[in-house]
Amino acid sequence: APSYDDAALIQARIAQSGVVVRESTPNKARRYPLGIDAGGIVAPNDTVTINSQPQLPFRIERLVVPSDIAGSFVIEDFIVGKTSQFANEAAVPARIFDERAEGVWLRGDTAQTSQNVVLKVTNTSGAGVYFRAAVIGTALDS
């Protein structure tokens, strides 16, 4: 059986060859915005599904809808991967997520880099409105 000295010798030879493999795990957490953009005008009474894919593992903490458009929309669903971030299937007014709202921090799921963050919105106004919003969250980086 190899001794402790043999193992140390093997490790020294590996280090001298310059080939060392290390697994890297995320070690920095930063708060970032994730853009949500419909890509165009949402017609009156239309529902659109907007996908956004973070490039780092990203934990959902807050949805922010600009106050100038928030009164024109309801949020039908807010999904990370395949899991809704709502407690039931009822739509909620986008106005509760406007930038001036307080107490609307979420403890959402973490989207992995292969998962979409999805927002389904309906324009409840009588005119076409361009929908843009942001999700604030913590991303893990190495």
Tab-separated table of N, CA and C in Angstrom:
chain	number	residue	atom	x	y	z
A	1	ALA	N	0.847	-1.187	0.000
A	1	ALA	CA	0.000	0.000	0.000
A	1	ALA	C	0.884	1.238	0.000
A	2	PRO	N	0.476	2.276	-0.762
A	2	PRO	CA	1.278	3.499	-0.799
A	2	PRO	C	1.302	4.167	0.563
A	3	SER	N	2.441	4.701	0.901
A	3	SER	CA	2.578	5.395	2.180
A	3	SER	C	2.236	6.869	2.007
A	4	TYR	N	2.190	7.562	3.125
A	4	TYR	CA	1.947	9.002	3.116
A	4	TYR	C	3.027	9.701	2.305
A	5	ASP	N	4.276	9.246	2.443
A	5	ASP	CA	5.392	9.845	1.700
A	5	ASP	C	5.220	9.646	0.203
A	6	ASP	N	4.691	8.472	-0.206
A	6	ASP	CA	4.449	8.214	-1.631
A	6	ASP	C	3.389	9.178	-2.176
A	7	ALA	N	2.327	9.406	-1.430
A	7	ALA	CA	1.257	10.316	-1.862
A	7	ALA	C	1.793	11.737	-2.009
A	8	ALA	N	2.636	12.157	-1.071
A	8	ALA	CA	3.211	13.503	-1.141
A	8	ALA	C	4.113	13.630	-2.364
A	9	LEU	N	4.871	12.569	-2.666
A	9	LEU	CA	5.746	12.575	-3.839
A	9	LEU	C	4.924	12.668	-5.128
A	10	ILE	N	3.838	11.940	-5.195
A	10	ILE	CA	2.956	11.981	-6.370
A	10	ILE	C	2.378	13.388	-6.540
A	11	GLN	N	1.926	13.983	-5.467
A	11	GLN	CA	1.377	15.344	-5.523
A	11	GLN	C	2.429	16.343	-5.981
A	12	ALA	N	3.650	16.189	-5.514
A	12	ALA	CA	4.731	17.092	-5.909
A	12	ALA	C	5.012	16.961	-7.402
A	13	ARG	N	5.023	15.735	-7.929
A	13	ARG	CA	5.267	15.526	-9.364
A	13	ARG	C	4.131	16.122	-10.208
A	14	ILE	N	2.907	15.960	-9.760
A	14	ILE	CA	1.768	16.538	-10.477
A	14	ILE	C	1.895	18.053	-10.507
A	15	ALA	N	2.248	18.654	-9.381
A	15	ALA	CA	2.390	20.109	-9.310
A	15	ALA	C	3.516	20.588	-10.223
A	16	GLN	N	4.606	19.845	-10.324
A	16	GLN	CA	5.728	20.223	-11.184
A	16	GLN	C	5.351	20.149	-12.662
A	17	SER	N	4.449	19.249	-13.017
A	17	SER	CA	4.069	19.103	-14.424
A	17	SER	C	3.192	20.258	-14.893
A	18	GLY	N	2.691	21.039	-13.969
A	18	GLY	CA	1.872	22.201	-14.329
A	18	GLY	C	0.413	21.862	-14.588
A	19	VAL	N	0.026	20.633	-14.402
A	19	VAL	CA	-1.358	20.239	-14.634
A	19	VAL	C	-2.037	20.077	-13.279
A	20	VAL	N	-2.882	21.011	-12.973
A	20	VAL	CA	-3.636	20.950	-11.733
A	20	VAL	C	-5.082	21.298	-12.069
A	21	VAL	N	-5.995	20.475	-11.629
A	21	VAL	CA	-7.413	20.718	-11.885
A	21	VAL	C	-8.077	21.062	-10.565
A	22	ARG	N	-8.779	22.183	-10.579
A	22	ARG	CA	-9.521	22.595	-9.390
A	22	ARG	C	-10.949	22.900	-9.787
A	23	GLU	N	-11.870	22.504	-8.927
A	23	GLU	CA	-13.252	22.885	-9.147
A	23	GLU	C	-13.458	24.269	-8.574
A	24	SER	N	-14.119	25.100	-9.347
A	24	SER	CA	-14.387	26.463	-8.902
A	24	SER	C	-15.849	26.577	-8.499
A	25	THR	N	-16.080	27.107	-7.333
A	25	THR	CA	-17.449	27.332	-6.889
A	25	THR	C	-17.665	28.829	-6.748
A	26	PRO	N	-18.906	29.270	-6.908
A	26	PRO	CA	-19.162	30.700	-6.761
A	26	PRO	C	-18.728	31.188	-5.386
A	27	ASN	N	-18.070	32.353	-5.364
A	27	ASN	CA	-17.617	32.877	-4.079
A	27	ASN	C	-17.987	34.338	-3.885
A	28	LYS	N	-18.677	34.942	-4.857
A	28	LYS	CA	-19.111	36.333	-4.731
A	28	LYS	C	-20.603	36.415	-4.992
A	29	ALA	N	-21.297	37.122	-4.161
A	29	ALA	CA	-22.718	37.370	-4.380
A	29	ALA	C	-22.888	38.862	-4.626
A	30	ARG	N	-23.542	39.198	-5.733
A	30	ARG	CA	-23.772	40.597	-6.070
A	30	ARG	C	-25.228	40.805	-6.434
A	31	ARG	N	-25.723	41.972	-6.152
A	31	ARG	CA	-27.089	42.316	-6.528
A	31	ARG	C	-27.059	42.949	-7.916
A	32	TYR	N	-27.864	42.392	-8.822
A	32	TYR	CA	-27.928	42.848	-10.211
A	32	TYR	C	-29.376	43.064	-10.636
A	33	PRO	N	-29.590	43.905	-11.661
A	33	PRO	CA	-30.900	43.941	-12.312
A	33	PRO	C	-30.891	42.976	-13.505
A	34	LEU	N	-32.015	42.369	-13.759
A	34	LEU	CA	-32.222	41.530	-14.933
A	34	LEU	C	-33.322	42.185	-15.751
A	35	GLY	N	-33.021	42.590	-16.957
A	35	GLY	CA	-33.993	43.277	-17.794
A	35	GLY	C	-35.102	42.369	-18.286
A	36	ILE	N	-36.310	42.911	-18.283
A	36	ILE	CA	-37.489	42.240	-18.827
A	36	ILE	C	-38.049	43.181	-19.883
A	37	ASP	N	-38.065	42.762	-21.138
A	37	ASP	CA	-38.437	43.655	-22.238
A	37	ASP	C	-39.336	42.910	-23.214
A	38	ALA	N	-40.537	43.449	-23.432
A	38	ALA	CA	-41.490	42.814	-24.346
A	38	ALA	C	-41.026	42.892	-25.795
A	39	GLY	N	-40.086	43.771	-26.089
A	39	GLY	CA	-39.571	43.875	-27.443
A	39	GLY	C	-40.469	44.647	-28.397
A	40	GLY	N	-41.515	45.231	-27.873
A	40	GLY	CA	-42.419	46.011	-28.712
A	40	GLY	C	-43.681	46.372	-27.944
A	41	ILE	N	-44.591	47.011	-28.662
A	41	ILE	CA	-45.858	47.455	-28.079
A	41	ILE	C	-46.740	46.252	-27.776
A	42	VAL	N	-47.343	46.238	-26.588
A	42	VAL	CA	-48.333	45.221	-26.226
A	42	VAL	C	-49.698	45.839	-26.497
A	43	ALA	N	-50.450	45.242	-27.396
A	43	ALA	CA	-51.760	45.771	-27.789
A	43	ALA	C	-52.754	45.676	-26.638
A	44	PRO	N	-53.799	46.516	-26.667
A	44	PRO	CA	-54.822	46.453	-25.618
A	44	PRO	C	-55.406	45.044	-25.503
A	45	ASN	N	-55.560	44.581	-24.284
A	45	ASN	CA	-56.126	43.268	-23.940
A	45	ASN	C	-55.269	42.085	-24.381
A	46	ASP	N	-54.075	42.312	-24.883
A	46	ASP	CA	-53.185	41.216	-25.258
A	46	ASP	C	-52.358	40.768	-24.060
A	47	THR	N	-52.070	39.473	-24.023
A	47	THR	CA	-51.179	38.888	-23.035
A	47	THR	C	-49.920	38.451	-23.760
A	48	VAL	N	-48.768	38.825	-23.219
A	48	VAL	CA	-47.489	38.412	-23.800
A	48	VAL	C	-46.673	37.677	-22.752
A	49	THR	N	-45.851	36.763	-23.237
A	49	THR	CA	-44.923	36.025	-22.390
A	49	THR	C	-43.527	36.521	-22.717
A	50	ILE	N	-42.838	37.019	-21.714
A	50	ILE	CA	-41.515	37.613	-21.896
A	50	ILE	C	-40.495	36.736	-21.181
A	51	ASN	N	-39.494	36.286	-21.924
A	51	ASN	CA	-38.430	35.445	-21.374
A	51	ASN	C	-37.153	36.251	-21.223
A	52	SER	N	-36.454	36.012	-20.140
A	52	SER	CA	-35.137	36.592	-19.935
A	52	SER	C	-34.279	35.515	-19.285
A	53	GLN	N	-33.056	35.371	-19.771
A	53	GLN	CA	-32.198	34.311	-19.247
A	53	GLN	C	-30.933	34.909	-18.638
A	54	PRO	N	-30.806	34.830	-17.307
A	54	PRO	CA	-29.584	35.343	-16.671
A	54	PRO	C	-28.376	34.504	-17.080
A	55	GLN	N	-27.214	35.126	-17.060
A	55	GLN	CA	-25.976	34.457	-17.440
A	55	GLN	C	-25.215	33.886	-16.242
A	56	LEU	N	-25.757	34.093	-15.056
A	56	LEU	CA	-25.201	33.564	-13.810
A	56	LEU	C	-26.358	33.030	-12.984
A	57	PRO	N	-26.127	32.122	-12.043
A	57	PRO	CA	-27.202	31.760	-11.124
A	57	PRO	C	-27.748	33.028	-10.471
A	58	PHE	N	-29.074	33.197	-10.496
A	58	PHE	CA	-29.696	34.473	-10.151
A	58	PHE	C	-30.928	34.233	-9.290
A	59	ARG	N	-30.870	34.690	-8.012
A	59	ARG	CA	-32.002	34.521	-7.088
A	59	ARG	C	-32.924	35.734	-7.170
A	60	ILE	N	-34.192	35.481	-7.399
A	60	ILE	CA	-35.204	36.523	-7.540
A	60	ILE	C	-35.460	37.185	-6.187
A	61	GLU	N	-35.405	38.544	-6.164
A	61	GLU	CA	-35.667	39.263	-4.918
A	61	GLU	C	-36.711	40.371	-5.055
A	62	ARG	N	-36.816	40.959	-6.245
A	62	ARG	CA	-37.812	42.012	-6.413
A	62	ARG	C	-38.118	42.205	-7.891
A	63	LEU	N	-39.381	42.409	-8.196
A	63	LEU	CA	-39.824	42.786	-9.530
A	63	LEU	C	-40.136	44.270	-9.487
A	64	VAL	N	-39.621	45.022	-10.466
A	64	VAL	CA	-39.857	46.461	-10.513
A	64	VAL	C	-40.464	46.816	-11.873
A	65	VAL	N	-41.685	47.369	-11.837
A	65	VAL	CA	-42.370	47.836	-13.041
A	65	VAL	C	-42.442	49.354	-12.951
A	66	PRO	N	-41.973	50.075	-13.980
A	66	PRO	CA	-42.012	51.542	-13.922
A	66	PRO	C	-43.415	52.063	-13.664
A	67	SER	N	-43.508	53.054	-12.791
A	67	SER	CA	-44.818	53.585	-12.394
A	67	SER	C	-45.595	54.186	-13.560
A	68	ASP	N	-44.898	54.671	-14.595
A	68	ASP	CA	-45.626	55.280	-15.710
A	68	ASP	C	-46.374	54.263	-16.573
A	69	ILE	N	-46.055	52.966	-16.465
A	69	ILE	CA	-46.801	51.955	-17.209
A	69	ILE	C	-47.511	50.947	-16.313
A	70	ALA	N	-47.192	50.936	-15.025
A	70	ALA	CA	-47.703	49.904	-14.118
A	70	ALA	C	-49.225	49.841	-14.086
A	71	GLY	N	-49.902	50.978	-14.191
A	71	GLY	CA	-51.366	50.985	-14.158
A	71	GLY	C	-52.001	50.381	-15.389
A	72	SER	N	-51.223	50.129	-16.426
A	72	SER	CA	-51.748	49.574	-17.678
A	72	SER	C	-51.648	48.053	-17.757
A	73	PHE	N	-51.043	47.422	-16.755
A	73	PHE	CA	-50.796	45.984	-16.844
A	73	PHE	C	-51.192	45.229	-15.590
A	74	VAL	N	-51.510	43.956	-15.783
A	74	VAL	CA	-51.571	42.989	-14.685
A	74	VAL	C	-50.509	41.929	-14.982
A	75	ILE	N	-49.964	41.372	-13.924
A	75	ILE	CA	-48.981	40.303	-14.048
A	75	ILE	C	-49.741	38.987	-13.899
A	76	GLU	N	-49.790	38.230	-14.979
A	76	GLU	CA	-50.512	36.949	-14.977
A	76	GLU	C	-49.719	35.870	-14.248
A	77	ASP	N	-48.417	35.880	-14.452
A	77	ASP	CA	-47.559	34.901	-13.782
A	77	ASP	C	-46.115	35.367	-13.837
A	78	PHE	N	-45.354	34.897	-12.893
A	78	PHE	CA	-43.929	35.199	-12.765
A	78	PHE	C	-43.266	33.861	-12.485
A	79	ILE	N	-42.459	33.370	-13.429
A	79	ILE	CA	-41.987	31.992	-13.395
A	79	ILE	C	-40.457	31.953	-13.442
A	80	VAL	N	-39.884	31.076	-12.649
A	80	VAL	CA	-38.453	30.779	-12.727
A	80	VAL	C	-38.350	29.314	-13.123
A	81	GLY	N	-37.739	29.061	-14.293
A	81	GLY	CA	-37.688	27.688	-14.800
A	81	GLY	C	-39.085	27.220	-15.126
A	82	LYS	N	-39.612	26.319	-14.323
A	82	LYS	CA	-40.987	25.854	-14.505
A	82	LYS	C	-41.871	26.170	-13.295
A	83	THR	N	-41.319	26.896	-12.319
A	83	THR	CA	-42.017	27.123	-11.061
A	83	THR	C	-42.519	28.558	-10.937
A	84	SER	N	-43.827	28.702	-10.742
A	84	SER	CA	-44.409	30.021	-10.526
A	84	SER	C	-43.922	30.595	-9.203
A	85	GLN	N	-43.729	31.904	-9.192
A	85	GLN	CA	-43.310	32.593	-7.973
A	85	GLN	C	-44.513	33.187	-7.239
A	86	PHE	N	-45.719	32.894	-7.745
A	86	PHE	CA	-46.955	33.363	-7.111
A	86	PHE	C	-47.566	32.243	-6.274
A	87	ALA	N	-48.280	32.622	-5.239
A	87	ALA	CA	-48.880	31.646	-4.331
A	87	ALA	C	-50.149	31.022	-4.900
A	88	ASN	N	-50.762	31.670	-5.901
A	88	ASN	CA	-51.932	31.091	-6.555
A	88	ASN	C	-51.945	31.514	-8.022
A	89	GLU	N	-53.001	31.163	-8.747
A	89	GLU	CA	-53.049	31.435	-10.176
A	89	GLU	C	-53.674	32.782	-10.526
A	90	ALA	N	-54.054	33.577	-9.552
A	90	ALA	CA	-54.695	34.862	-9.822
A	90	ALA	C	-53.669	35.906	-10.273
A	91	ALA	N	-54.052	36.680	-11.284
A	91	ALA	CA	-53.200	37.781	-11.743
A	91	ALA	C	-53.156	38.863	-10.670
A	92	VAL	N	-52.069	39.620	-10.652
A	92	VAL	CA	-51.938	40.715	-9.698
A	92	VAL	C	-51.661	42.010	-10.463
A	93	PRO	N	-52.140	43.136	-9.946
A	93	PRO	CA	-51.873	44.410	-10.615
A	93	PRO	C	-50.372	44.695	-10.632
A	94	ALA	N	-49.869	45.125	-11.773
A	94	ALA	CA	-48.446	45.470	-11.875
A	94	ALA	C	-48.113	46.650	-10.977
A	95	ARG	N	-49.106	47.442	-10.645
A	95	ARG	CA	-48.894	48.627	-9.816
A	95	ARG	C	-48.278	48.289	-8.457
A	96	ILE	N	-48.524	47.090	-7.934
A	96	ILE	CA	-47.935	46.757	-6.624
A	96	ILE	C	-46.422	46.596	-6.705
A	97	PHE	N	-45.897	46.471	-7.937
A	97	PHE	CA	-44.455	46.311	-8.122
A	97	PHE	C	-43.788	47.571	-8.646
A	98	ASP	N	-44.480	48.722	-8.601
A	98	ASP	CA	-43.832	49.926	-9.150
A	98	ASP	C	-42.655	50.333	-8.271
A	99	GLU	N	-41.783	51.164	-8.831
A	99	GLU	CA	-40.507	51.462	-8.159
A	99	GLU	C	-40.671	52.156	-6.818
A	100	ARG	N	-41.839	52.732	-6.556
A	100	ARG	CA	-42.060	53.413	-5.275
A	100	ARG	C	-42.642	52.489	-4.218
A	101	ALA	N	-42.993	51.272	-4.600
A	101	ALA	CA	-43.640	50.341	-3.670
A	101	ALA	C	-42.664	49.913	-2.571
A	102	GLU	N	-43.215	49.732	-1.396
A	102	GLU	CA	-42.416	49.268	-0.264
A	102	GLU	C	-42.933	47.918	0.198
A	103	GLY	N	-42.048	47.122	0.755
A	103	GLY	CA	-42.451	45.827	1.305
A	103	GLY	C	-42.777	44.788	0.256
A	104	VAL	N	-42.239	44.931	-0.946
A	104	VAL	CA	-42.541	43.965	-2.008
A	104	VAL	C	-41.332	43.111	-2.379
A	105	TRP	N	-40.392	42.970	-1.446
A	105	TRP	CA	-39.259	42.082	-1.693
A	105	TRP	C	-39.769	40.655	-1.728
A	106	LEU	N	-39.221	39.869	-2.619
A	106	LEU	CA	-39.623	38.480	-2.778
A	106	LEU	C	-38.489	37.579	-2.318
A	107	ARG	N	-38.820	36.398	-1.940
A	107	ARG	CA	-37.808	35.380	-1.667
A	107	ARG	C	-38.026	34.296	-2.719
A	108	GLY	N	-37.631	34.633	-3.951
A	108	GLY	CA	-37.911	33.761	-5.078
A	108	GLY	C	-36.882	32.666	-5.257
A	109	ASP	N	-37.163	31.842	-6.243
A	109	ASP	CA	-36.254	30.754	-6.591
A	109	ASP	C	-35.005	31.308	-7.271
A	110	THR	N	-34.000	30.464	-7.382
A	110	THR	CA	-32.779	30.822	-8.084
A	110	THR	C	-32.838	30.246	-9.491
A	111	ALA	N	-32.716	31.126	-10.476
A	111	ALA	CA	-32.659	30.692	-11.873
A	111	ALA	C	-31.224	30.267	-12.168
A	112	GLN	N	-31.063	29.058	-12.657
A	112	GLN	CA	-29.751	28.606	-13.093
A	112	GLN	C	-29.503	29.167	-14.494
A	113	THR	N	-28.274	29.097	-14.982
A	113	THR	CA	-27.959	29.707	-16.272
A	113	THR	C	-28.731	29.080	-17.420
A	114	SER	N	-29.254	27.890	-17.275
A	114	SER	CA	-30.016	27.245	-18.340
A	114	SER	C	-31.522	27.495	-18.214
A	115	GLN	N	-31.939	28.300	-17.247
A	115	GLN	CA	-33.361	28.527	-17.005
A	115	GLN	C	-33.775	29.946	-17.356
A	116	ASN	N	-35.010	30.064	-17.828
A	116	ASN	CA	-35.579	31.379	-18.111
A	116	ASN	C	-36.289	31.930	-16.890
A	117	VAL	N	-36.268	33.247	-16.797
A	117	VAL	CA	-37.150	33.980	-15.896
A	117	VAL	C	-38.242	34.510	-16.816
A	118	VAL	N	-39.489	34.158	-16.525
A	118	VAL	CA	-40.600	34.435	-17.422
A	118	VAL	C	-41.625	35.323	-16.723
A	119	LEU	N	-42.060	36.332	-17.441
A	119	LEU	CA	-43.120	37.209	-16.956
A	119	LEU	C	-44.240	37.186	-17.991
A	120	LYS	N	-45.454	36.876	-17.547
A	120	LYS	CA	-46.627	36.919	-18.417
A	120	LYS	C	-47.443	38.124	-17.995
A	121	VAL	N	-47.638	39.064	-18.924
A	121	VAL	CA	-48.338	40.302	-18.610
A	121	VAL	C	-49.487	40.521	-19.577
A	122	THR	N	-50.541	41.180	-19.088
A	122	THR	CA	-51.683	41.551	-19.919
A	122	THR	C	-51.864	43.054	-19.865
A	123	ASN	N	-52.006	43.661	-21.029
A	123	ASN	CA	-52.280	45.095	-21.132
A	123	ASN	C	-53.768	45.296	-20.907
A	124	THR	N	-54.133	45.946	-19.816
A	124	THR	CA	-55.538	46.176	-19.479
A	124	THR	C	-56.006	47.569	-19.874
A	125	SER	N	-55.143	48.335	-20.518
A	125	SER	CA	-55.520	49.693	-20.920
A	125	SER	C	-56.169	49.670	-22.303
A	126	GLY	N	-56.623	50.795	-22.744
A	126	GLY	CA	-57.256	50.911	-24.053
A	126	GLY	C	-56.280	51.265	-25.159
A	127	ALA	N	-54.992	51.295	-24.865
A	127	ALA	CA	-53.989	51.682	-25.861
A	127	ALA	C	-52.814	50.721	-25.804
A	128	GLY	N	-52.057	50.672	-26.884
A	128	GLY	CA	-50.846	49.870	-26.900
A	128	GLY	C	-49.785	50.497	-26.009
A	129	VAL	N	-49.081	49.675	-25.248
A	129	VAL	CA	-48.063	50.158	-24.317
A	129	VAL	C	-46.848	49.236	-24.416
A	130	TYR	N	-45.674	49.829	-24.434
A	130	TYR	CA	-44.419	49.068	-24.442
A	130	TYR	C	-44.129	48.645	-23.006
A	131	PHE	N	-43.982	47.342	-22.773
A	131	PHE	CA	-43.717	46.852	-21.424
A	131	PHE	C	-42.231	46.595	-21.243
A	132	ARG	N	-41.667	47.254	-20.243
A	132	ARG	CA	-40.302	47.003	-19.778
A	132	ARG	C	-40.336	46.972	-18.265
A	133	ALA	N	-39.519	46.109	-17.684
A	133	ALA	CA	-39.425	46.022	-16.230
A	133	ALA	C	-38.037	45.482	-15.892
A	134	ALA	N	-37.801	45.273	-14.616
A	134	ALA	CA	-36.534	44.687	-14.165
A	134	ALA	C	-36.811	43.783	-12.979
A	135	VAL	N	-35.999	42.772	-12.882
A	135	VAL	CA	-36.004	41.911	-11.707
A	135	VAL	C	-34.688	42.182	-10.999
A	136	ILE	N	-34.768	42.492	-9.724
A	136	ILE	CA	-33.565	42.689	-8.910
A	136	ILE	C	-33.307	41.376	-8.188
A	137	GLY	N	-32.045	40.956	-8.203
A	137	GLY	CA	-31.736	39.703	-7.535
A	137	GLY	C	-30.251	39.599	-7.242
A	138	THR	N	-29.907	38.526	-6.568
A	138	THR	CA	-28.527	38.253	-6.226
A	138	THR	C	-27.985	37.195	-7.173
A	139	ALA	N	-26.879	37.521	-7.811
A	139	ALA	CA	-26.216	36.584	-8.716
A	139	ALA	C	-24.957	36.062	-8.042
A	140	LEU	N	-24.690	34.800	-8.255
A	140	LEU	CA	-23.490	34.183	-7.688
A	140	LEU	C	-22.438	34.090	-8.772
A	141	ASP	N	-21.246	34.574	-8.458
A	141	ASP	CA	-20.153	34.629	-9.427
A	141	ASP	C	-18.901	34.086	-8.775
A	142	SER	N	-17.979	33.611	-9.588
A	142	SER	CA	-16.726	33.117	-9.015
A	142	SER	C	-15.588	34.047	-9.345
